[in-house]
Amino acid sequence: MIRKLQILFCTIIFISCGNETNEHIYKTKTVEYASKTGNFIAKFPTEPKYSVLERKIGIDDFEIHVFRSTLGPNKIFSLEYIDYPENMIKSLSDSEIYSQGISNYSNKIADKFNLDFQKTIEQHGLKGEYFVFSLKPSLIEKGIEGHVLGILFRKENRVYTISYMGINDDKTGTFLDSFRLIN
């Protein structure tokens, strides 16, 4: 019996003393979430789930890394990044990348949303493009609420998309404004 208690006690100490963090997403001391592999910090309202989507453009394979946090079905906080193959992105300017990114985003949600607004911004030393999509009038007439707010940033061949889709929430601004790179 004493031997079992010693093993249990040692196991608990071993587990509690571990200092290993998940390299994809982990909680920081400032109650934000960070990613070593994604090289970012952001204040998600709840712990985000991580997934990878495999994509192919022409002969180039790439992955979309997705971090998603929800506050119910009508409040989705999302951060995605893509490491584009250098031959695809090196000749494009930031504004061309942002224009293409917003166009791609628009195509994904075109059945429900229209691009309402976009502007160039600077945040935590990064230049990017802020955008807003509003619901189509036909959906508003049916009593549906919601919008999409987002920001695109480029760092070398990596493009980040930080977005919120849903009804108004006071955590949205904090989430979008908190995104920054780990130096």
Coordinates of C-alpha atoms in Angstrom, one line a residue:
M1 CA 0.0 0.0 0.0
I2 CA 2.8 2.4 0.9
R3 CA 4.6 1.5 -2.3
K4 CA 1.5 2.4 -4.4
L5 CA 1.1 5.7 -2.6
Q6 CA 4.8 6.5 -3.3
I7 CA 4.4 5.7 -7.0
L8 CA 1.2 7.8 -7.1
F9 CA 2.9 10.7 -5.3
C10 CA 6.0 10.6 -7.6
T11 CA 3.7 10.5 -10.7
I12 CA 1.8 13.6 -9.5
I13 CA 5.0 15.5 -8.8
F14 CA 6.4 14.4 -12.2
I15 CA 3.3 15.6 -14.0
S16 CA 2.9 18.8 -12.1
C17 CA 6.6 19.8 -12.5
G18 CA 6.5 19.4 -16.3
N19 CA 7.2 22.6 -18.1
E20 CA 6.3 21.4 -21.6
T21 CA 4.0 23.6 -23.7
N22 CA 2.2 22.8 -26.9
E23 CA 4.1 24.4 -29.7
H24 CA 0.9 24.9 -31.7
I25 CA -1.0 26.8 -29.0
Y26 CA -0.5 27.5 -25.3
K27 CA -1.8 29.9 -22.7
T28 CA 0.6 32.7 -21.7
K29 CA 1.1 34.2 -18.2
T30 CA -0.8 37.3 -19.6
V31 CA -3.9 35.1 -20.2
E32 CA -3.4 35.2 -24.0
Y33 CA -2.7 32.4 -26.3
A34 CA 0.5 32.0 -28.3
S35 CA 1.9 29.7 -30.9
K36 CA 5.6 28.9 -31.3
T37 CA 5.1 27.4 -34.8
G38 CA 2.8 30.3 -35.8
N39 CA 5.0 32.9 -34.2
F40 CA 2.1 34.9 -32.8
I41 CA 0.2 35.9 -29.6
A42 CA -3.5 36.8 -29.5
K43 CA -6.2 37.2 -26.9
F44 CA -8.7 34.5 -27.8
P45 CA -11.8 34.6 -25.5
T46 CA -11.5 30.8 -24.9
E47 CA -8.9 28.3 -25.6
P48 CA -8.6 27.9 -29.4
K49 CA -8.7 24.6 -31.2
Y50 CA -5.9 24.0 -33.8
S51 CA -6.3 22.2 -37.1
V52 CA -4.5 22.0 -40.4
L53 CA -6.1 22.1 -43.9
E54 CA -4.2 20.7 -46.8
R55 CA -4.4 22.7 -50.0
K56 CA -2.9 22.7 -53.5
I57 CA -2.5 25.5 -56.0
G58 CA -1.2 24.2 -59.3
I59 CA 1.7 21.9 -58.4
D60 CA 2.4 23.6 -55.0
D61 CA 1.1 22.0 -51.8
F62 CA 0.6 24.1 -48.7
E63 CA -1.2 24.0 -45.4
I64 CA -3.6 26.4 -43.8
H65 CA -3.1 26.5 -40.0
V66 CA -6.3 27.3 -38.3
F67 CA -6.9 28.4 -34.6
R68 CA -10.5 28.8 -33.8
S69 CA -12.3 29.8 -30.6
T70 CA -16.1 30.2 -30.1
L71 CA -18.5 31.7 -27.7
G72 CA -21.5 29.8 -28.9
P73 CA -22.6 29.1 -32.5
N74 CA -22.9 32.8 -33.4
K75 CA -19.4 34.1 -32.3
I76 CA -16.4 32.7 -34.0
F77 CA -12.9 34.0 -33.4
S78 CA -10.4 32.7 -36.0
L79 CA -6.7 33.1 -36.8
E80 CA -5.3 31.4 -39.8
Y81 CA -1.9 31.5 -41.4
I82 CA -0.5 30.2 -44.6
D83 CA 3.2 29.8 -45.6
Y84 CA 3.1 30.3 -49.3
P85 CA 5.7 28.7 -51.5
E86 CA 8.3 31.4 -52.1
N87 CA 7.9 31.2 -55.9
M88 CA 4.2 32.1 -55.5
I89 CA 4.6 35.1 -53.3
K90 CA 8.0 36.7 -53.7
S91 CA 7.0 38.9 -56.7
L92 CA 3.7 40.2 -55.1
S93 CA 3.5 43.4 -53.1
D94 CA 1.7 43.5 -49.7
S95 CA -1.3 45.4 -51.3
E96 CA -1.6 42.7 -54.0
I97 CA -1.5 40.0 -51.3
Y98 CA -4.1 41.8 -49.2
S99 CA -6.3 42.4 -52.2
Q100 CA -6.2 38.8 -53.2
G101 CA -6.7 37.6 -49.6
I102 CA -9.8 39.8 -49.2
S103 CA -11.1 38.7 -52.6
N104 CA -10.6 35.0 -51.6
Y105 CA -12.3 35.6 -48.3
S106 CA -15.2 37.3 -50.1
N107 CA -15.6 34.4 -52.4
K108 CA -15.9 32.0 -49.5
I109 CA -18.8 34.0 -47.9
A110 CA -20.3 35.6 -51.0
D111 CA -23.7 33.9 -50.5
K112 CA -24.3 35.7 -47.2
F113 CA -22.0 38.7 -47.0
N114 CA -20.8 41.8 -49.0
L115 CA -17.6 43.6 -48.5
D116 CA -18.5 46.8 -46.8
F117 CA -15.2 48.5 -45.9
Q118 CA -11.5 48.1 -45.9
K119 CA -8.5 50.2 -45.0
T120 CA -4.8 50.0 -44.4
I121 CA -3.7 49.8 -40.8
E122 CA -0.6 49.5 -38.6
Q123 CA -0.7 47.3 -35.5
H124 CA 2.2 46.3 -33.2
G125 CA 4.7 47.3 -35.9
L126 CA 2.9 45.3 -38.7
K127 CA 1.2 46.9 -41.7
G128 CA -1.9 45.2 -42.7
E129 CA -5.4 45.5 -44.2
Y130 CA -8.5 45.8 -42.1
F131 CA -11.9 44.7 -43.6
V132 CA -15.6 44.5 -42.7
F133 CA -18.2 42.3 -44.4
S134 CA -21.9 43.0 -43.7
L135 CA -24.9 40.6 -44.2
K136 CA -26.8 40.8 -47.4
P137 CA -30.0 42.8 -47.1
S138 CA -32.1 39.7 -47.9
L139 CA -30.7 38.0 -44.8
I140 CA -31.2 41.1 -42.6
E141 CA -34.9 41.1 -43.7
K142 CA -35.2 37.6 -42.4
G143 CA -34.0 38.7 -39.0
I144 CA -30.5 37.3 -39.3
E145 CA -27.8 39.3 -37.5
G146 CA -24.0 39.3 -37.8
H147 CA -20.9 40.6 -39.6
V148 CA -17.3 39.7 -40.3
L149 CA -14.4 41.8 -39.1
G150 CA -10.8 40.9 -40.0
I151 CA -7.2 41.9 -40.6
L152 CA -4.6 40.5 -43.0
F153 CA -0.9 40.8 -42.2
R154 CA 2.1 39.5 -44.2
K155 CA 5.5 38.6 -42.8
E156 CA 7.8 37.4 -45.6
N157 CA 6.0 34.4 -47.2
R158 CA 3.5 34.0 -44.3
V159 CA 0.1 35.6 -44.5
Y160 CA -2.1 35.8 -41.3
T161 CA -5.8 36.3 -41.4
I162 CA -7.3 37.3 -38.0
S163 CA -11.1 37.4 -38.2
Y164 CA -14.4 37.4 -36.2
M165 CA -17.7 36.2 -37.6
G166 CA -20.9 36.6 -35.7
I167 CA -23.2 38.9 -33.8
N168 CA -21.8 41.9 -31.8
D169 CA -19.5 40.9 -28.9
D170 CA -17.3 43.1 -26.7
K171 CA -14.4 40.7 -27.0
T172 CA -14.1 41.2 -30.7
G173 CA -12.0 44.4 -30.6
T174 CA -9.7 43.0 -27.9
F175 CA -9.1 39.9 -30.0
L176 CA -8.3 41.7 -33.3
D177 CA -6.2 44.4 -31.6
S178 CA -4.2 41.9 -29.6
F179 CA -2.6 40.0 -32.5
R180 CA 1.2 40.5 -32.6
L181 CA 4.2 38.5 -33.6
I182 CA 6.6 36.9 -31.2
N183 CA 10.0 38.5 -31.6

